[in-house]
Short mmCIF file of C-alpha atoms in Angstrom, two decimals:
data_model
loop_
_atom_site.label_atom_id
_atom_site.label_comp_id
_atom_site.label_asym_id
_atom_site.label_seq_id
_atom_site.Cartn_x
_atom_site.Cartn_y
_atom_site.Cartn_z
CA MET T 1 100.38 38.94 67.55
CA ILE T 2 98.07 36.98 69.92
CA VAL T 3 100.85 34.40 70.75
CA ARG T 4 103.28 37.20 71.38
CA THR T 5 100.85 39.03 73.64
CA ALA T 6 100.04 35.73 75.58
CA HIS T 7 103.87 35.09 75.78
CA TYR T 8 104.37 38.56 77.16
CA ILE T 9 101.62 38.20 79.77
CA TRP T 10 102.85 34.70 80.74
CA GLY T 11 106.39 36.11 80.96
CA GLY T 12 105.10 38.53 83.71
CA TRP T 13 104.70 35.69 86.23
CA GLY T 14 108.49 35.70 86.81
CA ALA T 15 108.40 39.38 87.78
CA ILE T 16 105.22 38.88 89.88
CA SER T 17 106.93 35.96 91.72
CA VAL T 18 109.97 38.11 92.58
CA LEU T 19 107.73 40.82 93.94
CA LEU T 20 105.93 38.34 96.06
CA VAL T 21 109.07 37.01 97.48
CA ALA T 22 110.04 40.66 98.33
CA LEU T 23 106.69 41.11 100.01
CA ALA T 24 107.27 37.92 102.02
CA ALA T 25 110.70 39.25 103.21
CA TRP T 26 108.93 42.57 104.15
CA GLU T 27 106.30 40.59 106.07
CA TRP T 28 109.02 38.66 107.89
CA ALA T 29 111.07 41.75 108.69
CA ALA T 30 107.98 43.59 109.92
CA GLY T 31 107.51 40.94 112.54
CA PHE T 32 110.57 42.16 114.45
CA GLN T 33 109.64 46.03 114.21
CA SER T 34 106.97 48.17 115.70
CA GLU T 35 104.24 49.55 113.27
CA LEU T 36 105.78 52.97 113.59
CA ILE T 37 109.08 51.67 112.10
CA LEU T 38 107.95 49.14 109.64
CA PRO T 39 104.20 48.16 109.30
CA SER T 40 103.36 44.81 107.75
CA PRO T 41 102.39 44.70 104.01
CA LEU T 42 98.77 43.63 104.80
CA ASP T 43 98.35 46.74 107.07
CA VAL T 44 99.71 48.88 104.22
CA MET T 45 97.53 47.29 101.64
CA ALA T 46 94.42 47.73 103.84
CA HIS T 47 95.37 51.41 104.25
CA LEU T 48 95.94 51.69 100.46
CA SER T 49 92.48 50.16 99.64
CA GLN T 50 90.89 52.66 102.09
CA LEU T 51 92.90 55.55 100.48
CA LEU T 52 91.91 54.55 96.91
CA ALA T 53 88.20 54.39 97.88
CA ASP T 54 88.39 58.14 98.45
CA PRO T 55 87.95 60.24 95.32
CA GLU T 56 90.28 62.88 96.93
CA ALA T 57 93.23 60.38 96.55
CA TRP T 58 92.59 59.98 92.95
CA ARG T 59 92.55 63.74 92.58
CA THR T 60 95.87 63.80 94.42
CA ILE T 61 97.32 61.13 92.09
CA GLY T 62 95.93 63.02 89.08
CA ILE T 63 97.81 66.13 90.06
CA THR T 64 101.04 64.27 90.48
CA ALA T 65 100.59 62.35 87.14
CA ARG T 66 99.80 65.64 85.35
CA ARG T 67 102.94 67.24 86.67
CA ALA T 68 105.15 64.37 85.92
CA LEU T 69 103.84 63.72 82.36
CA LEU T 70 103.89 67.37 81.48
CA GLY T 71 107.57 67.79 82.52
CA PHE T 72 108.39 64.44 80.93
CA GLY T 73 106.49 65.39 77.68
CA LEU T 74 108.28 68.73 77.41
CA ALA T 75 111.73 67.04 78.11
CA TRP T 76 110.81 64.47 75.30
CA VAL T 77 110.01 67.17 72.70
CA VAL T 78 112.76 69.66 73.64
CA GLY T 79 115.54 67.17 74.64
CA GLY T 80 114.68 64.76 71.74
CA GLY T 81 114.48 67.54 69.16
CA LEU T 82 117.71 69.20 70.30
CA GLY T 83 119.40 65.83 70.59
CA LEU T 84 118.58 64.87 66.99
CA LEU T 85 119.84 68.40 65.79
CA ALA T 86 123.01 68.17 67.79
CA GLY T 87 123.68 64.67 66.37
CA ARG T 88 123.54 65.78 62.90
CA THR T 89 126.99 67.40 63.07
CA ILE T 90 130.17 66.66 64.92
CA THR T 91 130.35 70.20 66.09
CA GLY T 92 126.93 69.98 67.64
CA ALA T 93 127.81 66.81 69.46
CA VAL T 94 131.18 68.20 70.67
CA ILE T 95 129.62 71.41 71.99
CA SER T 96 126.61 69.82 73.63
CA ARG T 97 128.38 67.07 75.44
CA PRO T 98 129.97 68.99 78.33
CA LEU T 99 126.65 70.92 78.75
CA ILE T 100 124.82 67.57 79.05
CA SER T 101 127.43 66.37 81.57
CA VAL T 102 126.72 69.38 83.71
CA LEU T 103 123.02 68.76 83.50
CA LEU T 104 123.43 65.11 84.40
CA GLY T 105 125.79 65.91 87.31
CA THR T 106 123.47 68.50 88.82
CA PRO T 107 121.18 66.95 91.49
CA PRO T 108 117.47 67.60 90.85
CA ILE T 109 117.22 69.06 94.37
CA ALA T 110 119.50 71.87 93.28
CA TRP T 111 117.21 72.64 90.42
CA LEU T 112 114.19 72.45 92.75
CA VAL T 113 115.64 75.12 94.89
CA LEU T 114 116.14 77.40 91.93
CA ALA T 115 112.71 76.48 90.58
CA LEU T 116 111.09 77.56 93.82
CA LEU T 117 112.94 80.89 93.60
CA TRP T 118 112.01 81.37 90.01
CA LEU T 119 108.48 79.84 89.76
CA GLY T 120 107.06 79.66 93.20
CA SER T 121 105.23 76.75 94.71
CA GLY T 122 102.51 75.98 92.11
CA ASP T 123 102.77 73.49 89.24
CA GLY T 124 105.62 75.32 87.82
CA SER T 125 108.42 74.01 90.16
CA PRO T 126 107.70 70.26 90.01
CA VAL T 127 107.14 70.41 86.25
CA PHE T 128 110.34 72.38 85.62
CA THR T 129 112.30 69.97 87.88
CA VAL T 130 111.04 66.91 86.03
CA PHE T 131 111.75 68.62 82.79
CA ILE T 132 115.38 69.46 83.69
CA ALA T 133 116.00 66.07 85.20
CA CYS T 134 114.64 64.11 82.19
CA LEU T 135 116.05 66.43 79.56
CA PRO T 136 119.74 65.20 79.44
CA VAL T 137 118.77 61.55 79.39
CA LEU T 138 116.60 62.01 76.32
CA PHE T 139 118.89 64.52 74.70
CA LEU T 140 121.85 62.12 74.94
CA GLN T 141 120.18 59.03 73.59
CA CYS T 142 118.62 60.99 70.66
CA MET T 143 122.00 62.55 69.84
CA GLN T 144 123.55 59.02 69.99
CA GLY T 145 120.81 57.65 67.80
CA SER T 146 121.32 60.49 65.24
CA ARG T 147 125.08 60.23 65.36
CA THR T 148 125.25 56.51 64.76
CA LEU T 149 123.15 56.42 61.62
CA SER T 150 125.21 54.39 59.16
CA LEU T 151 126.51 56.01 56.09
CA GLN T 152 125.77 52.68 54.34
CA TYR T 153 122.09 53.30 54.57
CA HIS T 154 122.40 56.85 53.22
CA ASP T 155 124.04 55.38 50.06
CA LEU T 156 121.22 52.92 49.89
CA ALA T 157 118.52 55.57 50.25
CA HIS T 158 120.33 57.78 47.60
CA ASN T 159 120.65 54.87 45.14
CA PHE T 160 116.98 53.94 45.58
CA GLU T 161 115.91 57.61 45.24
CA LEU T 162 114.16 57.87 48.58
CA ASN T 163 112.55 61.28 49.23
CA ALA T 164 113.19 63.03 52.48
CA ARG T 165 109.99 61.62 54.22
CA GLN T 166 110.77 58.12 53.04
CA ARG T 167 114.39 58.44 54.45
CA TRP T 168 112.93 59.25 57.86
CA VAL T 169 110.20 56.61 57.90
CA GLU T 170 112.45 53.71 56.30
CA ILE T 171 115.72 54.39 57.79
CA ASN T 172 116.33 57.21 60.23
CA LEU T 173 113.28 56.65 62.61
CA PRO T 174 113.60 52.89 63.19
CA HIS T 175 117.28 53.37 64.03
CA ILE T 176 116.83 56.32 66.32
CA LEU T 177 113.80 54.70 68.04
CA SER T 178 115.98 51.84 69.21
CA TYR T 179 117.91 54.47 71.11
CA VAL T 180 114.99 56.63 72.25
CA LEU T 181 112.67 54.00 73.58
CA PRO T 182 114.91 52.71 76.39
CA ALA T 183 115.74 56.39 77.20
CA THR T 184 111.92 57.12 77.33
CA ILE T 185 111.46 54.32 79.96
CA THR T 186 114.35 55.56 82.02
CA ALA T 187 113.25 59.14 81.79
CA LEU T 188 109.67 58.17 82.84
CA GLY T 189 111.01 56.51 85.95
CA VAL T 190 113.10 59.66 86.64
CA ALA T 191 109.95 61.72 86.13
CA TRP T 192 107.90 59.98 88.74
CA LYS T 193 110.67 59.96 91.40
CA VAL T 194 111.53 63.59 90.85
CA VAL T 195 107.99 64.78 90.77
CA VAL T 196 107.29 63.11 94.22
CA MET T 197 110.51 64.73 95.67
CA ALA T 198 109.56 68.09 94.20
CA GLU T 199 106.08 67.95 95.70
CA LEU T 200 107.29 66.82 99.06
CA LEU T 201 109.42 69.97 99.30
CA ALA T 202 107.62 72.57 97.25
CA SER T 203 103.90 71.85 97.03
CA ASP T 204 100.77 71.36 99.22
CA GLU T 205 99.17 69.15 96.56
CA GLY T 206 100.01 65.73 95.09
CA VAL T 207 101.48 62.44 96.32
CA GLY T 208 104.64 64.15 97.49
CA ALA T 209 102.63 66.55 99.64
CA MET T 210 100.60 63.69 101.04
CA LEU T 211 103.93 61.97 101.96
CA ALA T 212 105.01 65.11 103.78
CA VAL T 213 101.68 65.03 105.69
CA SER T 214 102.13 61.32 106.57
CA ARG T 215 105.69 62.16 107.89
CA SER T 216 104.46 64.99 110.07
CA TRP T 217 101.88 62.73 111.53
CA LEU T 218 104.50 59.88 111.89
CA ASP T 219 102.11 57.76 109.84
CA THR T 220 104.53 55.20 108.37
CA THR T 221 101.72 53.08 107.08
CA GLY T 222 100.08 55.99 105.27
CA ALA T 223 103.54 56.98 103.73
CA LEU T 224 104.14 53.39 102.61
CA ALA T 225 100.60 53.30 100.98
CA TRP T 226 101.44 56.48 99.02
CA ILE T 227 104.79 55.07 98.02
CA LEU T 228 103.08 51.96 96.83
CA THR T 229 100.63 54.07 94.81
CA THR T 230 103.51 55.79 93.10
CA VAL T 231 105.58 52.74 92.29
CA GLY T 232 102.32 50.87 91.12
CA LEU T 233 101.57 53.70 88.77
CA LEU T 234 105.03 53.73 87.43
CA LEU T 235 104.93 49.90 86.97
CA LEU T 236 101.48 50.07 85.26
CA THR T 237 102.61 52.81 82.89
CA GLU T 238 105.83 51.04 82.00
CA TYR T 239 104.63 47.44 81.66
CA LEU T 240 101.09 48.04 80.17
CA PHE T 241 101.96 50.90 77.87
CA LEU T 242 105.61 51.50 77.16
CA GLU T 243 107.03 48.06 77.20
CA PRO T 244 104.34 46.59 74.68
CA ILE T 245 105.16 49.51 72.33
CA LYS T 246 108.89 48.96 72.78
CA ARG T 247 108.56 45.23 72.09
CA HIS T 248 106.45 45.88 68.95
CA ILE T 249 108.86 48.45 67.51
CA GLU T 250 111.99 46.58 68.49
CA ARG T 251 110.53 43.09 67.52
CA TRP T 252 113.44 42.65 64.92
CA GLN T 253 115.93 42.64 67.88
CA VAL T 254 113.98 40.12 69.91
CA ARG T 255 114.87 36.46 69.50
CA GLU T 256 112.40 33.98 71.03
CA MET A 1 130.07 37.75 19.91
CA THR A 2 127.28 40.08 21.14
CA VAL A 3 127.24 43.11 19.01
CA PHE A 4 125.90 46.56 20.29
CA ASN A 5 125.15 48.71 17.36
CA THR A 6 123.60 51.63 19.10
CA GLU A 7 125.21 54.62 20.75
CA PRO A 8 126.69 53.99 24.18
CA ALA A 9 124.08 54.47 26.91
CA MET A 10 126.84 55.65 29.38
CA ARG A 11 130.16 57.24 28.63
CA LEU A 12 132.95 58.27 30.97
CA HIS A 13 135.46 60.66 29.47
CA ARG A 14 138.81 61.11 31.19
CA VAL A 15 137.31 60.72 34.59
CA GLY A 16 139.65 61.14 37.58
CA PHE A 17 138.93 61.11 41.34
CA ARG A 18 140.95 61.84 44.42
CA TYR A 19 140.48 61.09 48.09
CA GLY A 20 142.37 64.09 49.59
CA LEU A 21 145.80 64.17 47.95
CA GLN A 22 145.68 60.55 46.74
CA THR A 23 144.68 59.99 43.22
CA VAL A 24 142.36 56.99 43.10
CA LEU A 25 141.28 57.09 39.55
CA ASP A 26 143.05 58.61 36.63
CA ASN A 27 141.95 59.18 33.05
CA ILE A 28 139.19 56.69 32.87
CA ASP A 29 137.39 56.31 29.49
CA LEU A 30 134.72 53.83 29.07
CA ALA A 31 131.51 53.30 27.26
CA LEU A 32 128.59 50.95 28.25
CA PHE A 33 125.85 50.00 25.76
CA ALA A 34 122.30 49.27 26.53
CA GLY A 35 121.85 45.67 27.48
CA GLU A 36 125.57 45.10 27.83
CA ARG A 37 127.12 43.24 30.70
CA LEU A 38 130.42 44.74 31.72
CA ALA A 39 132.77 43.40 34.40
CA LEU A 40 135.51 45.38 36.18
CA VAL A 41 138.31 43.24 37.48
CA GLY A 42 141.54 44.32 39.14
CA PRO A 43 143.51 43.92 42.42
CA SER A 44 142.19 45.36 45.70
CA GLY A 45 142.67 49.13 45.90
CA CYS A 46 142.66 49.82 42.18
CA GLY A 47 139.49 52.07 42.43
CA LYS A 48 136.85 49.65 41.20
CA THR A 49 134.41 50.50 43.99
CA THR A 50 135.08 54.23 43.61
CA LEU A 51 134.38 53.89 39.82
CA LEU A 52 131.08 52.14 40.59
CA HIS A 53 130.11 54.81 43.05
CA LEU A 54 130.85 57.47 40.52
CA VAL A 55 128.57 55.75 37.97
CA ALA A 56 125.92 55.38 40.72
CA GLY A 57 126.07 59.08 41.57
CA LEU A 58 127.19 58.39 45.13
CA LEU A 59 130.47 60.30 44.25
CA SER A 60 131.25 63.15 41.96
CA PRO A 61 134.25 63.01 39.66
CA TRP A 62 137.12 65.42 40.29
CA GLU A 63 137.71 65.81 36.64
CA GLY A 64 136.27 64.47 33.35
CA GLN A 65 132.71 63.79 32.35
CA CYS A 66 130.37 61.05 33.26
CA GLU A 67 127.10 60.91 31.15
CA HIS A 68 124.43 58.37 30.69
CA ARG A 69 120.88 57.86 29.38
CA PHE A 70 119.71 55.26 32.03
CA GLN A 71 116.45 56.13 33.75
CA ARG A 72 116.84 53.83 36.77
CA ILE A 73 120.15 52.78 38.18
CA ARG A 74 120.17 50.36 41.07
CA MET A 75 123.13 48.95 43.00
CA VAL A 76 123.88 45.73 44.81
CA PHE A 77 126.41 46.64 47.47
CA GLN A 78 129.31 44.50 48.61
CA GLN A 79 127.50 43.90 51.95
CA PRO A 80 123.76 43.10 51.33
CA ARG A 81 122.85 46.29 53.49
CA LEU A 82 119.38 44.87 54.17
CA LEU A 83 117.32 46.98 56.66
CA PRO A 84 117.62 45.00 59.92
CA TRP A 85 114.21 46.27 61.19
CA GLN A 86 112.35 45.10 58.07
CA THR A 87 111.26 41.58 57.20
CA THR A 88 112.55 39.79 54.15
CA LEU A 89 109.50 40.66 52.18
CA ASN A 90 109.69 44.36 53.18
CA ASN A 91 113.38 44.48 52.24
CA LEU A 92 112.61 42.99 48.82
CA THR A 93 109.84 45.55 48.25
CA PHE A 94 112.00 48.48 49.58
CA GLY A 95 112.51 49.96 46.16
CA LEU A 96 108.76 49.58 45.23
CA ARG A 97 107.81 51.65 48.41
CA ALA A 98 110.36 54.20 47.25
CA LEU A 99 108.46 54.40 43.93
CA GLY A 100 105.11 54.73 45.62
CA ILE A 101 103.73 51.55 44.33
CA ASP A 102 100.59 50.43 46.18
CA PRO A 103 100.89 47.88 48.98
CA ARG A 104 98.96 45.06 47.33
CA ALA A 105 100.99 45.32 44.02
CA ARG A 106 104.32 45.32 45.81
CA GLN A 107 103.37 42.52 48.07
CA ALA A 108 102.61 40.39 44.99
CA ALA A 109 105.91 41.50 43.26
CA GLY A 110 107.85 40.72 46.35
CA ARG A 111 106.39 37.22 46.64
CA SER A 112 106.99 36.65 42.94
CA MET A 113 110.59 37.77 43.14
CA ALA A 114 111.15 35.66 46.28
CA GLU A 115 109.90 32.61 44.39
CA ARG A 116 112.20 33.30 41.53
CA PHE A 117 115.19 33.43 43.88
CA GLY A 118 114.09 30.22 45.75
CA LEU A 119 113.05 31.94 48.93
CA HIS A 120 110.31 30.07 50.81
CA ALA A 121 107.16 31.70 52.11
CA ASP A 122 108.39 31.15 55.75
CA ASP A 123 111.50 33.22 54.95
CA LEU A 124 109.51 36.23 54.03
CA ALA A 125 108.46 37.00 57.55
CA LYS A 126 112.11 36.57 58.97
CA TYR A 127 114.44 39.42 59.67
CA PRO A 128 117.78 39.66 57.90
CA ASP A 129 119.82 38.37 60.72
CA GLN A 130 117.75 35.19 60.67
CA LEU A 131 118.86 34.46 57.12
CA SER A 132 121.92 32.77 55.90
CA GLY A 133 124.49 34.84 53.92
CA GLY A 134 123.44 33.34 50.73
CA MET A 135 119.81 34.12 51.36
CA GLN A 136 120.76 37.75 52.29
CA SER A 137 122.63 38.15 49.04
CA ARG A 138 119.55 36.82 47.08
CA VAL A 139 117.40 39.34 48.91
CA ALA A 140 119.76 42.14 48.01
CA LEU A 141 119.88 41.12 44.45
CA GLY A 142 116.12 40.78 44.23
CA ARG A 143 115.58 44.24 45.95
CA ALA A 144 117.56 45.75 43.12
CA LEU A 145 115.97 43.73 40.31
CA ILE A 146 112.37 44.14 41.49
CA VAL A 147 112.29 47.77 40.27
CA GLU A 148 113.44 46.61 36.79
CA PRO A 149 116.55 48.84 36.51
CA ASP A 150 118.00 49.60 33.24
CA LEU A 151 121.47 49.61 34.77
CA LEU A 152 122.31 47.20 37.48
CA LEU A 153 125.54 47.91 39.45
CA MET A 154 127.00 45.14 41.56
CA ASP A 155 130.04 45.38 43.88
CA GLU A 156 131.32 41.92 44.48
CA PRO A 157 127.90 40.67 45.50
CA PHE A 158 128.86 37.06 45.56
CA SER A 159 132.28 37.25 47.24
CA ALA A 160 130.97 35.68 50.58
CA LEU A 161 129.05 32.80 49.03
CA ASP A 162 130.04 29.13 48.45
CA ILE A 163 130.31 27.69 44.90
CA GLY A 164 126.80 26.28 44.98
CA HIS A 165 125.13 29.37 45.93
CA LYS A 166 127.10 31.36 43.43
CA ALA A 167 126.28 29.03 40.56
CA ARG A 168 122.54 29.42 41.30
CA LEU A 169 122.69 33.15 41.60
CA TYR A 170 124.71 33.42 38.37
CA ASP A 171 121.90 31.50 36.58
CA ASP A 172 119.30 33.68 38.19
CA LEU A 173 121.08 36.75 37.32
CA VAL A 174 121.63 35.84 33.60
CA ARG A 175 117.93 34.81 33.31
CA LEU A 176 116.60 38.04 34.98
CA THR A 177 118.82 40.45 33.15
CA GLU A 178 118.51 38.80 29.71
CA THR A 179 116.28 41.36 28.14
CA ARG A 180 117.13 45.04 28.58
CA THR A 181 119.07 45.52 31.77
CA SER A 182 122.64 46.70 31.38
CA MET A 183 125.00 45.41 34.03
CA MET A 184 128.25 46.65 35.47
CA MET A 185 129.86 44.46 38.13
CA ILE A 186 133.06 44.40 40.16
CA THR A 187 134.63 41.10 40.96
CA HIS A 188 138.06 39.71 41.99
CA ASP A 189 137.15 36.49 40.37
CA LEU A 190 138.14 36.27 36.71
CA LEU A 191 136.02 33.05 36.36
CA GLU A 192 133.05 35.00 37.60
CA ALA A 193 133.72 37.71 35.08
CA VAL A 194 134.04 35.18 32.24
CA ARG A 195 130.76 33.55 33.32
CA LEU A 196 128.70 36.71 33.36
CA ALA A 197 130.06 39.49 31.27
CA ASP A 198 130.17 40.45 27.63
CA ARG A 199 133.18 42.51 28.20
CA ILE A 200 135.76 42.64 30.93
CA LEU A 201 137.76 45.73 31.75
CA VAL A 202 141.05 45.05 33.65
CA MET A 203 142.16 47.75 36.07
CA ALA A 204 145.52 48.32 37.68
CA PRO A 205 146.31 50.43 40.82
CA SER A 206 148.35 53.46 41.70
CA PRO A 207 146.48 55.33 40.28
CA GLY A 208 143.45 53.22 39.29
CA ARG A 209 143.24 52.93 35.47
CA ILE A 210 141.96 50.63 32.82
CA VAL A 211 144.82 48.63 31.14
CA ALA A 212 142.95 46.09 29.04
CA GLU A 213 139.59 45.32 27.56
CA ILE A 214 138.48 41.75 26.99
CA ARG A 215 135.50 40.76 24.76
CA LEU A 216 133.86 37.36 25.09
CA GLY A 217 132.12 35.75 22.19
CA LEU A 218 129.57 33.42 23.39
CA ALA A 219 126.28 34.67 25.00
CA ALA A 220 126.33 34.37 28.84
CA ALA A 221 123.25 32.04 28.90
CA LEU A 222 125.12 29.51 26.78
CA ARG A 223 128.35 29.44 28.68
CA ASP A 224 129.11 26.16 30.60
CA ASP A 225 131.76 25.40 33.17
CA LEU A 226 134.20 24.06 30.47
CA TYR A 227 133.95 27.33 28.52
CA VAL A 228 134.41 29.45 31.73
CA HIS A 229 137.36 27.57 32.98
CA HIS A 230 139.04 27.27 29.59
CA ASN A 231 138.67 31.00 28.83
CA GLY A 232 139.46 31.98 32.43
CA ALA A 233 142.81 30.09 32.19
CA ALA A 234 143.54 31.81 28.91
CA LEU A 235 143.05 35.12 30.56
CA MET A 236 145.29 34.09 33.49
CA GLN A 237 148.04 33.62 30.95
CA ASN A 238 147.78 37.09 29.37
CA PRO A 239 150.86 39.29 30.32
CA THR A 240 148.61 42.42 30.75
CA VAL A 241 146.22 40.68 33.05
CA ARG A 242 149.07 39.09 35.06
CA SER A 243 150.78 42.50 35.37
CA ALA A 244 147.64 44.23 36.60
CA PHE A 245 147.24 41.66 39.37
CA ASN A 246 151.07 41.79 40.08
CA LEU A 247 151.55 38.14 39.29
CA PRO A 248 154.96 36.82 38.08
CA SER A 249 155.21 36.33 34.43
CA SER A 250 155.90 32.53 34.53
CA THR A 251 152.73 30.50 35.35
CA ALA A 252 151.87 26.91 36.19
CA VAL A 253 148.49 27.27 34.38
CA SER A 254 148.56 26.06 30.81
CA VAL A 255 146.05 26.05 27.96
CA SER A 256 146.69 23.66 25.21
CA SER A 257 148.22 25.55 22.26
CA HIS A 258 145.84 23.87 19.83
CA THR A 259 142.67 24.73 21.71
CA GLU A 260 141.20 27.98 20.53
CA THR A 261 139.90 30.57 23.11
CA ASP A 262 136.85 32.74 22.91
CA VAL A 263 138.38 35.89 24.17
CA LEU A 264 139.68 39.00 22.40
CA ILE A 265 142.15 40.98 24.63
CA THR A 266 143.03 44.59 23.68
CA PRO A 267 145.48 46.62 25.60
CA VAL A 268 143.84 49.91 26.56
CA ASP A 269 146.25 52.09 24.51
CA SER A 270 144.85 50.72 21.30
CA MET A 271 141.23 51.09 22.42
CA ASN A 272 139.30 53.43 20.15
CA ALA A 273 137.54 55.54 22.75
CA ASN A 274 135.04 58.00 21.44
CA PRO A 275 134.61 60.88 24.01
CA THR A 276 132.10 62.93 22.17
CA PRO A 277 129.27 63.76 24.53
CA ASN A 278 125.73 62.87 23.37
CA ALA A 279 122.72 65.05 23.45
CA GLY A 280 119.96 64.46 26.04
CA VAL A 281 122.17 62.73 28.58
CA THR A 282 122.38 62.90 32.26
CA GLY A 283 125.47 63.49 34.42
CA CYS A 284 126.37 60.62 36.76
#
């Protein structure tokens, strides 16, 4: 376990190196542009550290995180649950597939307009937009996981007289998780992007709303600082929380 | 010859099975005694696997009756069907978890079974796709035997193995099932059947039916290679067996006319089947 964790952390150096190269390219490009168009990464970092020293900024981040995680959590429960049910029968899969295609093909901005009409400009609109954007991703993968359960393992479970709970723990859950975990990471990324967009257009609180303020003041440095905050939070959530869980659960698929 | 004096522990009476309009099994009568090792041989598509699945309760007969007194039936499938997300040790102890055995006891039993099948301590932490085909087969067999079944069903469990692995597993199997485990196995390999079984049933296709019964005299633990090859060759010359496998009547295989064989071959028409159901039995 310790070796695996050390290996995982050491493996992060590759990703960090790539990010540093990207920062160098940004620094190089900023040398040719005014601060209004593209401020240097150092200026943005300085602005960011100032921003994070202010408790109000953390409250703003908290509001955005709450909305993103609430919408994402609802989508996980509803989309995952319905996906598992739909995957149990061919009829369920056939009926739901076109509906999911419609949901996947509808841009989140369209849902946001409807959400504003239905729910107003509070928490409801961003949460609903995140929910509806994440739902089809999770639904589809849960349905696929449920549909692809091998009949071979059903026979095995029957022969070894597993009860319903044991069937879930021993056979169904590990198989379905191998579909659900990648979808969870994808949906979480979608949630962060969509919540910022929704707040930009439909809220006066949260990171998206702060981006709107920066835009109105032509504060590119401030806007980039907020963007870095959002991306940083997403990366932290993914690599410090979700990815280790995914690696632990899918360790049987990992070959070192 | 091993003699089973008791009532059959399992009896199939005029069992038939269809997939859609196709009749796969027709009029199957067979009895299996406690502690008996029975092999089903026959060409591909003659319904052997279907018959085994009926006995395991994975399918239900379309007609006829299938009754048994076994308390614990476990099956070794044609493919090992190990759970890819579980380690070797957890695959071995799968059946014990299903029975609710506590973790310490099942770990000990799993390690003991692994040792009996020649699996090293290092192998226990590996996942199935890190094991060779032979090791996977051993784990699958160990998984079934660890719960001490009173009927072990096996569907060509050794078909993918080389002769060295097969020989070792035959010995393991004979040793581990010597006491009270009945066995019913499918094989394409007549020599394998002669090596392991007390009785062999020969099946023919279209529709699947039993055409001959072969009884072997010597106890399985005492059979050597010479015995197996000699009696296997004798079976290969039998017209009913050749007909079941759709082989031409003339043959290049010869068994010296002065050498006695240890097999008693009975065409199925003259078998004395007793279909009377027993009291206190369970349907398959």
